[in-house]
Coordinates of C-alpha atoms in Angstrom, one line a residue:
Chain A
M1 CA 47.4 -60.2 59.7
F2 CA 49.1 -63.1 57.9
F3 CA 49.0 -66.8 58.1
A4 CA 51.4 -69.4 56.9
T5 CA 50.8 -73.0 56.1
A6 CA 53.1 -75.8 57.1
G7 CA 53.2 -79.5 56.8
R8 CA 51.4 -81.4 59.5
G9 CA 53.6 -81.8 62.5
T10 CA 55.9 -79.0 61.5
E11 CA 53.7 -76.1 62.7
S12 CA 55.6 -75.7 65.9
F13 CA 58.9 -75.3 64.0
L14 CA 57.3 -72.7 61.7
A15 CA 55.9 -71.0 64.8
S16 CA 59.2 -70.7 66.4
E17 CA 60.9 -69.7 63.1
I18 CA 58.4 -66.8 62.7
K19 CA 58.8 -65.8 66.3
D20 CA 62.6 -65.7 65.9
K21 CA 62.8 -64.0 62.6
L22 CA 59.9 -61.6 62.7
K23 CA 59.4 -61.0 66.4
A24 CA 55.7 -61.3 65.7
K25 CA 52.9 -62.4 67.9
I26 CA 51.8 -65.8 66.8
S27 CA 49.2 -68.5 67.3
F28 CA 48.9 -71.7 65.5
R29 CA 46.6 -74.6 64.9
D30 CA 46.2 -77.5 62.5
G31 CA 48.7 -76.7 59.8
K32 CA 48.4 -72.9 60.0
V33 CA 50.4 -70.3 61.9
F34 CA 48.9 -66.9 62.3
F35 CA 51.0 -63.9 62.9
N36 CA 50.5 -60.2 63.0
K37 CA 52.8 -57.6 61.5
E38 CA 51.4 -54.1 61.2
G39 CA 53.0 -51.7 58.8
I40 CA 55.3 -54.2 57.4
N41 CA 58.5 -52.9 55.7
P42 CA 60.2 -54.5 52.6
K43 CA 62.9 -56.0 54.8
E44 CA 60.4 -57.8 56.9
L45 CA 58.5 -58.9 53.8
R46 CA 61.8 -60.4 52.5
T47 CA 62.1 -62.2 55.7
I48 CA 58.7 -63.6 55.3
L49 CA 59.5 -64.8 51.8
S50 CA 62.6 -66.6 53.1
L51 CA 60.8 -68.6 55.8
K52 CA 62.1 -72.1 55.6
V53 CA 59.4 -74.2 57.1
A54 CA 56.4 -72.5 55.6
E55 CA 54.7 -74.0 52.6
R56 CA 52.9 -70.8 51.6
V57 CA 52.2 -67.5 53.3
F58 CA 48.8 -65.8 53.0
V59 CA 47.4 -62.4 53.8
S60 CA 44.5 -63.1 55.9
I61 CA 41.1 -61.8 54.7
A62 CA 39.0 -63.4 57.3
D63 CA 39.3 -66.0 60.0
Y64 CA 36.5 -66.8 62.4
D65 CA 35.1 -69.5 64.5
N66 CA 32.6 -71.4 62.5
S67 CA 31.1 -73.7 65.2
A68 CA 28.0 -71.5 65.6
F69 CA 27.2 -71.5 61.9
I70 CA 27.6 -75.0 60.8
Y71 CA 24.0 -76.1 61.5
G72 CA 22.2 -73.9 59.0
R73 CA 23.1 -73.3 55.5
R74 CA 21.5 -69.9 55.6
K75 CA 23.2 -68.9 58.8
F76 CA 26.6 -69.9 57.4
L77 CA 26.1 -68.1 54.1
D78 CA 25.0 -64.9 55.9
K79 CA 28.0 -65.0 58.1
I80 CA 30.6 -65.6 55.4
M81 CA 29.1 -62.9 53.1
T82 CA 29.2 -60.4 55.9
Q83 CA 32.7 -61.3 56.7
L84 CA 33.8 -60.9 53.2
S85 CA 32.2 -57.6 52.5
G86 CA 34.6 -55.2 54.2
K87 CA 36.9 -53.3 51.9
G88 CA 39.9 -52.7 54.2
M89 CA 41.5 -56.1 54.1
Y90 CA 41.3 -56.3 50.4
A91 CA 43.2 -53.1 50.1
E92 CA 45.8 -54.4 52.4
A93 CA 46.1 -57.7 50.6
D94 CA 46.3 -55.8 47.3
A95 CA 49.2 -53.7 48.5
L96 CA 51.0 -56.6 50.0
V97 CA 50.7 -58.8 47.0
K98 CA 52.0 -56.1 44.7
K99 CA 54.9 -55.2 47.0
T100 CA 55.8 -58.9 47.2
N101 CA 55.7 -59.2 43.5
D102 CA 58.2 -56.3 43.1
I103 CA 60.5 -57.9 45.6
I104 CA 60.4 -61.3 43.8
C105 CA 61.0 -59.7 40.4
S106 CA 64.0 -57.8 41.6
Q107 CA 65.3 -60.9 43.4
R108 CA 64.8 -63.1 40.3
E109 CA 66.7 -60.7 38.2
H110 CA 69.6 -61.1 40.6
F111 CA 69.2 -64.8 40.7
D112 CA 68.9 -65.2 37.0
W113 CA 72.0 -63.2 36.4
E114 CA 73.9 -65.5 38.7
S115 CA 72.6 -68.8 37.4
K116 CA 71.5 -68.3 33.9
T117 CA 74.5 -69.7 32.3
L118 CA 74.4 -72.8 34.5
Q119 CA 70.7 -73.3 33.8
E120 CA 71.2 -73.0 30.1
K121 CA 74.0 -75.4 30.2
N122 CA 72.0 -78.0 32.1
L123 CA 68.8 -77.5 30.3
A124 CA 69.4 -80.0 27.6
K125 CA 70.6 -82.6 30.1
D126 CA 67.7 -81.9 32.5
K127 CA 65.1 -82.5 29.9
T128 CA 65.9 -86.1 29.5
E129 CA 66.7 -86.7 33.2
R130 CA 63.8 -84.9 34.7
S131 CA 61.5 -87.1 36.6
E132 CA 58.0 -87.5 35.3
P133 CA 56.0 -85.7 38.0
E134 CA 58.1 -82.6 37.7
E135 CA 57.6 -82.5 34.0
K136 CA 53.9 -82.8 34.6
R137 CA 54.0 -79.9 37.0
A138 CA 55.9 -77.8 34.6
R139 CA 53.5 -78.7 31.8
L140 CA 50.5 -77.9 33.8
E141 CA 52.0 -74.6 34.6
V142 CA 52.3 -73.7 31.0
L143 CA 49.2 -75.3 29.9
D144 CA 47.7 -71.9 29.0
C145 CA 50.5 -70.8 26.7
G146 CA 49.8 -73.3 24.1
S147 CA 51.8 -76.2 22.7
Q148 CA 54.8 -74.4 21.2
H149 CA 56.4 -74.4 24.6
K150 CA 56.1 -78.0 25.3
D151 CA 59.6 -78.7 24.2
E152 CA 61.1 -76.6 26.9
P153 CA 58.9 -76.9 29.9
K154 CA 61.5 -75.4 32.3
A155 CA 62.3 -72.3 30.3
S156 CA 58.7 -71.5 29.4
A157 CA 57.5 -72.0 32.9
E158 CA 60.0 -69.6 34.0
S159 CA 59.2 -66.9 31.5
N160 CA 55.5 -67.5 32.0
R161 CA 55.9 -66.9 35.7
V162 CA 58.0 -63.7 35.2
L163 CA 55.5 -62.5 32.7
S164 CA 52.4 -63.0 34.8
E165 CA 54.1 -61.6 38.0
A166 CA 55.5 -58.7 36.2
T167 CA 52.3 -57.5 34.6
Y168 CA 50.1 -56.7 37.6
N169 CA 47.8 -53.9 36.6
D170 CA 46.0 -51.6 38.9
H171 CA 43.2 -54.1 39.0
L172 CA 44.3 -57.5 40.1
T173 CA 42.6 -60.5 38.7
F174 CA 41.7 -63.5 40.9
R175 CA 40.0 -66.8 41.0
M176 CA 38.3 -68.6 43.9
S177 CA 39.6 -71.8 45.4
I178 CA 37.4 -73.3 48.1
K179 CA 38.1 -76.3 50.2
C180 CA 35.4 -77.5 52.4
S181 CA 35.4 -80.4 54.9
G182 CA 33.2 -81.6 57.7
R183 CA 29.5 -81.1 58.2
L184 CA 29.0 -78.4 55.6
K185 CA 30.5 -80.3 52.8
K186 CA 27.3 -82.1 51.9
R187 CA 25.1 -79.1 52.3
L188 CA 27.0 -76.6 50.2
D189 CA 27.1 -76.4 46.5
I190 CA 30.7 -75.4 46.2
K191 CA 30.4 -74.2 42.6
R192 CA 27.6 -71.9 43.5
L193 CA 29.3 -70.8 46.7
S194 CA 32.4 -70.0 44.8
H195 CA 30.4 -68.0 42.3
D196 CA 28.6 -66.1 45.0
I197 CA 31.7 -65.4 47.1
G198 CA 33.6 -64.4 44.0
W199 CA 30.9 -61.9 43.1
R200 CA 31.0 -60.5 46.7
I201 CA 34.7 -60.2 46.6
E202 CA 34.6 -58.5 43.2
Q203 CA 32.3 -55.9 44.7
A204 CA 34.3 -55.3 47.8
S205 CA 37.8 -55.4 46.5
G206 CA 37.7 -54.0 43.0
W207 CA 39.5 -57.1 41.7
K208 CA 38.2 -58.9 38.6
I209 CA 37.5 -62.6 38.3
E210 CA 39.6 -64.3 35.8
L211 CA 39.6 -68.1 35.6
R212 CA 42.4 -68.8 33.2
K213 CA 45.3 -66.8 34.3
P214 CA 44.5 -64.9 37.4
N215 CA 47.1 -62.8 39.2
I216 CA 46.1 -64.2 42.5
E217 CA 44.0 -66.8 44.1
V218 CA 41.6 -66.3 47.0
C219 CA 41.7 -69.4 49.1
V220 CA 38.8 -70.3 51.4
H221 CA 39.0 -73.1 53.8
I222 CA 35.9 -74.2 55.6
N223 CA 35.7 -76.8 58.3
D224 CA 33.6 -77.3 61.4
E225 CA 35.8 -75.2 63.6
H226 CA 36.9 -72.4 61.4
V227 CA 36.5 -70.5 58.2
T228 CA 39.8 -69.0 57.0
V229 CA 40.1 -66.9 53.9
G230 CA 43.4 -65.7 52.6
V231 CA 45.4 -64.6 49.5
P232 CA 48.7 -66.2 49.0
L233 CA 51.6 -63.7 48.8
T234 CA 53.4 -65.7 46.1
R235 CA 52.3 -67.9 43.3
Q236 CA 55.0 -70.5 44.0
P237 CA 55.1 -72.2 47.4
L238 CA 57.9 -70.9 49.6
S239 CA 58.9 -74.5 50.1
Q240 CA 59.9 -74.7 46.4
R241 CA 63.5 -73.7 46.7
H242 CA 65.2 -72.0 43.7
Y243 CA 68.3 -74.0 44.5
I244 CA 66.7 -77.4 44.5
Q245 CA 65.7 -78.8 41.1
D246 CA 64.6 -82.3 41.8
S247 CA 63.9 -82.9 45.4
G248 CA 63.8 -86.3 47.1
L249 CA 62.4 -84.9 50.3
R250 CA 60.3 -82.0 51.2
A251 CA 62.5 -78.9 51.6
P252 CA 61.0 -77.7 54.9
V253 CA 61.5 -81.2 56.4
A254 CA 65.1 -81.1 55.2
W255 CA 65.6 -77.7 56.7
I256 CA 64.2 -78.8 60.1
M257 CA 66.6 -81.8 60.1
C258 CA 69.5 -79.4 59.6
Y259 CA 68.2 -77.0 62.1
L260 CA 67.8 -79.8 64.7
A261 CA 71.3 -81.0 64.0
D262 CA 72.6 -77.6 65.1
I263 CA 75.2 -77.3 62.4
Q264 CA 78.2 -75.3 63.5
S265 CA 80.8 -73.6 61.4
G266 CA 83.5 -76.1 60.4
D267 CA 81.4 -79.1 61.0
I268 CA 81.7 -82.2 58.8
V269 CA 78.1 -83.1 57.9
M270 CA 77.4 -86.5 56.4
D271 CA 74.3 -88.0 54.9
P272 CA 75.1 -91.7 54.4
M273 CA 71.9 -92.3 52.3
C274 CA 71.7 -89.0 50.6
G275 CA 69.6 -89.8 47.6
K276 CA 69.3 -86.7 45.6
A277 CA 71.2 -84.7 48.2
T278 CA 68.2 -82.6 49.1
V279 CA 69.2 -82.5 52.8
L280 CA 72.8 -81.5 52.0
L281 CA 71.7 -78.8 49.6
E282 CA 69.2 -77.4 52.1
G283 CA 71.9 -77.5 54.7
F284 CA 74.5 -75.8 52.6
S285 CA 72.2 -73.1 51.5
N286 CA 71.6 -72.1 55.0
W287 CA 74.7 -73.1 56.9
Q288 CA 77.5 -72.5 54.5
D289 CA 80.5 -72.9 56.7
A290 CA 80.4 -76.7 57.0
F291 CA 81.6 -79.5 54.8
Y292 CA 78.8 -81.7 53.4
L293 CA 79.6 -85.3 52.4
G294 CA 76.8 -87.4 50.9
S295 CA 76.8 -90.9 49.8
D296 CA 74.3 -93.4 48.5
I297 CA 74.4 -97.0 47.5
S298 CA 72.7 -96.3 44.2
Q299 CA 74.8 -94.8 41.5
C300 CA 71.7 -93.5 39.8
Q301 CA 70.9 -91.5 43.0
T302 CA 74.4 -90.1 43.3
N303 CA 74.3 -89.0 39.7
S304 CA 71.1 -87.0 40.3
A305 CA 72.7 -85.7 43.5
V306 CA 75.6 -84.3 41.5
Q307 CA 73.3 -82.9 38.9
N308 CA 71.2 -81.3 41.6
I309 CA 74.2 -79.7 43.1
A310 CA 75.4 -78.4 39.7
W311 CA 72.0 -77.1 39.0
S312 CA 71.8 -75.2 42.2
G313 CA 74.6 -73.0 41.1
L314 CA 76.0 -73.1 44.6
R315 CA 79.7 -73.7 45.0
I316 CA 79.0 -76.3 47.6
R317 CA 81.7 -77.3 50.1
G318 CA 80.9 -80.9 49.8
D319 CA 81.3 -84.1 47.9
I320 CA 79.3 -87.1 46.8
C321 CA 80.4 -90.8 47.0
V322 CA 78.9 -94.1 46.0
A323 CA 78.9 -96.1 49.2
D324 CA 76.9 -98.5 51.3
G325 CA 75.2 -96.7 54.2
L326 CA 75.4 -99.9 56.2
N327 CA 79.1 -100.2 55.6
M328 CA 80.4 -96.7 55.5
P329 CA 83.9 -96.3 54.1
Y330 CA 84.6 -93.5 56.5
R331 CA 87.2 -93.2 59.3
N332 CA 86.1 -93.7 62.8
C333 CA 85.0 -90.5 64.5
S334 CA 85.1 -88.4 61.4
A335 CA 81.7 -86.8 61.3
D336 CA 80.3 -84.0 63.5
V337 CA 76.8 -84.4 62.2
I338 CA 75.0 -87.3 60.5
L339 CA 71.7 -86.5 58.9
C340 CA 69.6 -89.1 57.3
D341 CA 66.1 -89.6 55.9
A342 CA 66.4 -93.2 56.9
P343 CA 63.0 -94.8 56.4
F344 CA 63.1 -93.9 52.7
N345 CA 60.1 -93.3 50.7
Q346 CA 58.2 -95.3 48.3
N347 CA 61.1 -95.9 45.9
H348 CA 63.6 -97.7 48.1
V349 CA 63.5 -101.1 49.7
I350 CA 65.9 -102.3 52.3
S351 CA 67.3 -105.7 52.1
S352 CA 66.4 -106.8 55.6
T353 CA 63.8 -106.1 58.2
P354 CA 63.7 -102.6 59.7
T355 CA 65.0 -104.0 63.0
M356 CA 68.1 -105.5 61.4
F357 CA 68.5 -102.5 59.2
Y358 CA 68.5 -100.0 62.0
K359 CA 70.7 -102.2 64.1
S360 CA 73.6 -102.1 61.6
F361 CA 72.9 -98.6 60.6
L362 CA 73.0 -97.2 64.1
Q363 CA 76.2 -99.1 64.8
Q364 CA 77.8 -97.5 61.7
I365 CA 76.6 -94.1 62.8
H366 CA 78.0 -94.7 66.2
R367 CA 81.3 -95.6 64.8
V368 CA 81.6 -92.7 62.3
L369 CA 80.3 -90.0 64.6
K370 CA 82.7 -88.0 66.7
P371 CA 82.3 -87.9 70.4
E372 CA 79.6 -85.3 71.1
G373 CA 78.5 -85.7 67.5
R374 CA 74.9 -85.1 66.5
C375 CA 72.6 -87.4 64.6
V376 CA 69.2 -86.5 63.2
L377 CA 67.2 -89.3 61.6
L378 CA 63.9 -89.1 59.9
V379 CA 62.2 -92.3 60.9
S380 CA 58.8 -93.8 60.6
E381 CA 56.5 -93.1 63.6
E382 CA 55.8 -96.7 64.1
L383 CA 59.4 -97.6 64.5
I384 CA 60.4 -94.8 66.8
S385 CA 60.4 -96.6 70.1
E386 CA 62.1 -99.6 68.6
I387 CA 64.8 -97.4 67.2
L388 CA 65.2 -95.7 70.5
T389 CA 65.9 -99.1 72.1
Q390 CA 68.4 -99.7 69.4
V391 CA 70.1 -96.4 70.0
L392 CA 70.7 -97.8 73.5
N393 CA 72.1 -101.0 72.0
S394 CA 74.4 -99.2 69.7
M395 CA 75.9 -97.5 72.7
S396 CA 77.1 -100.8 74.0
A397 CA 78.2 -101.8 70.6
G398 CA 80.3 -98.7 70.6
E399 CA 82.0 -99.8 73.8
K400 CA 82.8 -103.1 72.3
I401 CA 84.5 -101.6 69.3
N402 CA 86.3 -99.4 71.8
D403 CA 87.7 -102.5 73.5
T404 CA 89.3 -103.8 70.4
G405 CA 91.4 -100.6 70.4
Q406 CA 90.4 -99.5 67.0
I407 CA 88.5 -96.4 68.0
H408 CA 88.6 -94.3 71.0
P409 CA 85.5 -92.2 71.4
E410 CA 85.8 -90.2 74.5
V411 CA 83.0 -91.4 76.6
S412 CA 81.4 -88.9 78.9
A413 CA 79.0 -89.9 81.6
D414 CA 76.1 -87.8 80.7
S415 CA 72.7 -89.0 79.7
V416 CA 71.4 -89.2 76.2
V417 CA 69.1 -86.5 75.0
T418 CA 66.5 -87.8 72.8
Q419 CA 63.7 -85.8 71.6
Q420 CA 60.8 -86.6 69.4
M421 CA 60.2 -83.8 67.0
A422 CA 57.5 -82.9 64.7
S423 CA 54.7 -85.2 65.6
C424 CA 51.5 -83.6 66.6
D425 CA 48.8 -86.0 65.6
C426 CA 50.0 -89.2 67.1
D427 CA 49.9 -88.9 70.8
D428 CA 50.5 -92.6 71.4
S429 CA 53.9 -92.6 69.9
S430 CA 55.0 -89.5 71.6
N431 CA 54.0 -91.0 74.9
T432 CA 56.1 -94.1 74.4
L433 CA 58.9 -92.1 73.3
E434 CA 58.9 -89.8 76.3
K435 CA 58.8 -92.9 78.5
G436 CA 61.8 -94.2 76.6
A437 CA 63.6 -91.0 77.1
V438 CA 62.9 -90.9 80.8
N439 CA 64.3 -94.4 81.2
F440 CA 67.2 -93.3 79.2
E441 CA 68.1 -90.5 81.5
K442 CA 67.6 -92.5 84.7
G443 CA 69.7 -95.4 83.5
S444 CA 73.4 -95.3 84.1
L445 CA 74.2 -95.4 80.4
Q446 CA 76.9 -93.2 79.0
R447 CA 76.3 -90.6 76.5
I448 CA 78.4 -90.6 73.4
H449 CA 76.1 -88.9 70.9
K450 CA 73.0 -86.9 70.7
Y451 CA 70.3 -88.4 68.7
R452 CA 67.2 -86.7 67.4
L453 CA 64.6 -88.7 65.8
M454 CA 62.0 -86.9 63.7
S455 CA 59.0 -88.8 62.8
S456 CA 57.1 -86.7 60.4
T457 CA 57.1 -88.7 57.3
Q458 CA 55.1 -86.6 55.0
G459 CA 55.5 -87.9 51.5
E460 CA 56.7 -85.5 48.9
E461 CA 54.8 -87.4 46.4
S462 CA 51.7 -85.3 46.6
H463 CA 53.7 -82.2 46.0
K464 CA 55.5 -83.6 43.0
G465 CA 52.5 -85.2 41.5
A466 CA 50.0 -82.5 42.1
S467 CA 49.8 -79.7 39.6
V468 CA 50.6 -76.3 40.8
A469 CA 47.0 -75.4 40.3
Q470 CA 45.8 -78.2 42.6
W471 CA 48.4 -77.3 45.1
L472 CA 47.3 -73.7 45.2
A473 CA 43.8 -74.8 45.6
S474 CA 44.3 -77.1 48.5
P475 CA 47.2 -76.1 50.7
L476 CA 45.8 -77.9 53.6
R477 CA 44.0 -81.0 52.7
D478 CA 46.7 -82.2 50.4
L479 CA 49.2 -82.2 53.1
Q480 CA 47.0 -84.2 55.3
G481 CA 46.7 -86.7 52.5
A482 CA 50.4 -86.6 52.0
F483 CA 51.0 -87.5 55.6
Y484 CA 49.2 -90.8 55.2
Y485 CA 50.2 -91.4 51.7
G486 CA 53.8 -91.1 52.5
F487 CA 53.4 -93.3 55.4
E488 CA 51.4 -96.3 54.5
P489 CA 53.2 -97.7 51.5
Y490 CA 56.4 -97.7 53.5
H491 CA 54.8 -99.5 56.3
R492 CA 53.0 -102.0 54.3
R493 CA 56.1 -103.0 52.5
L494 CA 58.4 -103.2 55.4
S495 CA 56.3 -104.8 58.0
P496 CA 58.4 -107.5 59.6
T497 CA 55.9 -110.2 59.2
E498 CA 55.6 -109.8 55.5
G499 CA 59.2 -109.2 54.8
P500 CA 60.5 -106.8 52.2
K501 CA 59.4 -107.1 48.6
A502 CA 62.1 -107.4 46.1
Chain H
M1 CA 86.3 -86.0 44.8
K2 CA 87.9 -83.3 47.0
L3 CA 90.9 -84.2 49.0
I4 CA 89.1 -83.5 52.3
T5 CA 86.8 -86.3 51.3
H6 CA 89.8 -88.5 50.6
N7 CA 91.0 -87.6 54.1
M8 CA 87.9 -89.3 55.6
L9 CA 87.7 -92.3 53.4
T10 CA 89.1 -95.7 54.5
S11 CA 89.1 -99.1 53.0
N12 CA 88.9 -100.9 56.4
I13 CA 85.5 -102.0 55.4
I14 CA 87.2 -104.7 53.3
K15 CA 87.5 -108.0 55.1
G16 CA 91.0 -108.4 56.5
V17 CA 92.0 -104.8 56.1
T18 CA 92.7 -103.2 59.5
K19 CA 93.6 -99.6 58.8
G20 CA 93.0 -99.0 55.1
F21 CA 94.2 -95.4 55.4
P22 CA 95.2 -93.3 53.6
L23 CA 94.0 -94.6 50.3
I24 CA 96.5 -94.2 47.5
I25 CA 95.3 -91.9 44.7
A26 CA 96.0 -92.9 41.2
P27 CA 94.6 -89.9 39.2
T28 CA 94.0 -89.7 35.5
K29 CA 92.2 -86.4 35.5
V30 CA 92.4 -83.6 38.1
E31 CA 90.7 -80.3 38.1
V32 CA 90.8 -77.2 40.3
K33 CA 87.4 -75.8 41.0
E34 CA 87.0 -72.5 42.8
V35 CA 85.4 -72.5 46.2
D36 CA 85.1 -69.4 48.4
F37 CA 88.0 -69.0 50.7
N38 CA 87.2 -68.8 54.4
P39 CA 90.2 -68.8 56.7
D40 CA 88.1 -69.8 59.8
F41 CA 86.8 -72.8 58.0
V42 CA 90.2 -73.9 57.0
N43 CA 91.5 -73.5 60.5
K44 CA 88.7 -75.6 61.9
M45 CA 89.2 -78.3 59.3
L46 CA 92.8 -78.6 60.3
T47 CA 91.7 -79.9 63.6
K48 CA 89.6 -82.6 62.0
I49 CA 91.9 -83.9 59.2
D50 CA 94.9 -86.0 59.2
Y51 CA 97.5 -83.6 57.8
P52 CA 100.2 -86.1 56.7
A53 CA 97.5 -87.9 54.6
L54 CA 96.4 -84.6 53.1
Y55 CA 100.0 -83.7 52.3
Q56 CA 100.6 -87.0 50.7
A57 CA 97.4 -86.8 48.7
A58 CA 98.0 -83.3 47.4
N59 CA 101.4 -84.3 46.2
S60 CA 100.1 -87.4 44.6
V61 CA 97.7 -85.4 42.4
G62 CA 100.4 -82.8 41.6
H63 CA 98.9 -80.0 43.7
G64 CA 101.2 -80.0 46.7
E65 CA 102.7 -76.6 46.0
G66 CA 103.0 -74.4 49.1
L67 CA 102.3 -77.1 51.6
P68 CA 104.9 -77.9 54.2
E69 CA 105.6 -81.4 55.2
Q70 CA 104.6 -80.7 58.7
L71 CA 102.4 -77.9 60.0
G72 CA 103.9 -75.5 62.5
D73 CA 102.1 -73.5 65.1
D74 CA 102.0 -70.4 63.0
V75 CA 99.3 -71.7 60.6
K76 CA 96.5 -69.8 62.1
D77 CA 97.5 -66.3 60.8
N78 CA 99.5 -67.3 57.8
T79 CA 97.1 -66.4 55.0
D80 CA 99.3 -67.7 52.2
L81 CA 99.5 -71.1 53.9
L82 CA 95.8 -71.1 54.7
K83 CA 95.1 -70.4 51.0
A84 CA 97.3 -73.2 50.0
L85 CA 95.6 -75.5 52.4
H86 CA 92.2 -74.3 51.2
N87 CA 93.3 -75.1 47.7
A88 CA 94.4 -78.6 48.6
M89 CA 91.4 -79.4 50.7
L90 CA 88.6 -77.9 48.8
Q91 CA 89.5 -76.8 45.3
V92 CA 91.6 -79.7 43.9
E93 CA 89.2 -82.4 42.7
V94 CA 90.1 -85.8 41.3
I95 CA 87.6 -86.3 38.4
E96 CA 88.8 -89.6 37.0
G97 CA 91.2 -92.2 38.4
D98 CA 91.4 -94.8 41.1
L99 CA 91.6 -95.0 44.9
V100 CA 93.8 -97.9 45.9
C101 CA 93.7 -99.7 49.3
P102 CA 97.2 -99.5 50.8
E103 CA 96.9 -103.0 52.2
S104 CA 95.0 -105.2 49.8
G105 CA 95.6 -103.2 46.6
R106 CA 91.8 -103.2 45.9
K107 CA 90.9 -100.4 43.4
F108 CA 88.0 -98.1 43.9
P109 CA 87.2 -96.3 40.6
I110 CA 86.6 -92.5 40.6
A111 CA 84.3 -91.6 37.7
N112 CA 82.9 -88.1 37.0
G113 CA 84.3 -87.0 40.4
I114 CA 82.4 -89.6 42.3
P115 CA 84.4 -92.4 44.0
N116 CA 82.7 -95.7 44.1
M117 CA 83.4 -97.4 47.4
L118 CA 81.0 -100.3 47.0
L119 CA 82.3 -103.7 47.8
L120 CA 81.4 -107.2 46.5
E121 CA 79.6 -109.4 48.9
N122 CA 82.6 -111.7 49.4
E123 CA 84.8 -108.7 50.4
V124 CA 82.7 -107.7 53.3
E125 CA 83.1 -109.0 56.8
T126 CA 79.9 -110.7 57.9

């Protein structure tokens, strides 16, 4: 039994990805997707390691309904200790972790061979350009190896990882990581619990506790409904792509955007506000037969986009321009797909209200997209119904442009397909949206493009800022925090009444 | 900047410019960077680009070799021609130079392979 964690709101994508790629039986809840795969072969394991929406994949040690045990400390402790005493699942986890490690080591050799020269070439440049949080992350990763590595965080982090993954002995070492929420939080002494459970696992599994540099981590997540215990298959989250150095957007979200855009061979894919080109890189790494054109109004961003692309070592079919997303220098009807993380994150302020911004942005998109073009926008949940109305308005704007004779989008008399994606914990907004979509279809409006609005704005900030250790320790809670963290600042800043801050 | 990108760029965002296409390329540094050849991709791209503009652009950067002035119907299976087109569209890159608006003469600088298409406020239609 495995389970994979995913950002809030993206579970359903992960579930269908696992269903598609592994043909496994799945069930999912609250950030976790469970799937069963007996007698897994190396090929399937590789497939698991290449899941795109997953944050981390765990071998499940225990997972049970906790609701009957939350009222008594004693009861709870008895239950969890019994659950963790069986030997079978540790043996399974042990074998799987070792197998995975072998695969990763062989893949890394392959990857290193390909990109080593590029990395070396860029190393010096990276050091100065690297953003603060990433540096922090790298530093934390190498904290144990002493100070002599500090000058080259990247290289030493890499070698440290290879070293620790390559030297798994017969006896794995582990440390505990317990996350507890809900009723039991106040009643339990986590430190003691961690000690007790650790001892119990040591007995049952034959692994050794090692606090400083363990091979693996045993993650326990306790809340009022469930207790889930698992061992992550990999030390690095799957969402950390080897081809993305400095991400502006979480890679799984970028992947979902590309996936929703249904990129076809020979498509011209544009991201008119590409930032560091995360979406384009994610797109190119997975759908190589398209042309990716990114532009951003900020030269600083386009420079890091170009660096990111160079660092990835991919010979990308694509280009980067400096251009205003609200005044795109592209020919009419030139793009098959437009992807955009439009609401931005904390770092970017738009010069007008969101309403005005989207009005002109959607008009531009409408002009540049081909007939039957697809557009996927990542937008804030609060704005989704407003944007939907504007999608309607941009339709009529398109017709106006058509009258002037400058562009001739073939207008077909279908209905617009709008879908809200990736929003599981805000039922209100999905209701409004569905209503909107229904009106859309009933109306006599003409379809020109397909729009898909994704509204899961989980901030990547938590991921960047959090150390790897913290991240390991809290695959779930962090993401929840991230959801709100990524959301509020944007909203606070851009609320129409306050106006944007300079 | 690859020439396929050039093929999509226009300066009609400038106030008063109606077509703004194709932009004139005034290169000072051009490089050829290898990209994997995929005949299907090239064929599909041919349906999306403006060929005369590509032809003109390739010649203006000195990499028009092997390209006919007009494309015939036999492109699809002509591997040599497809390779030449692949080269012109995807491998030739203008690293430094200018793009020039054919109507207003406005220059857009290309630096480090990145064209800067930003306009001043007074150049934009409001």
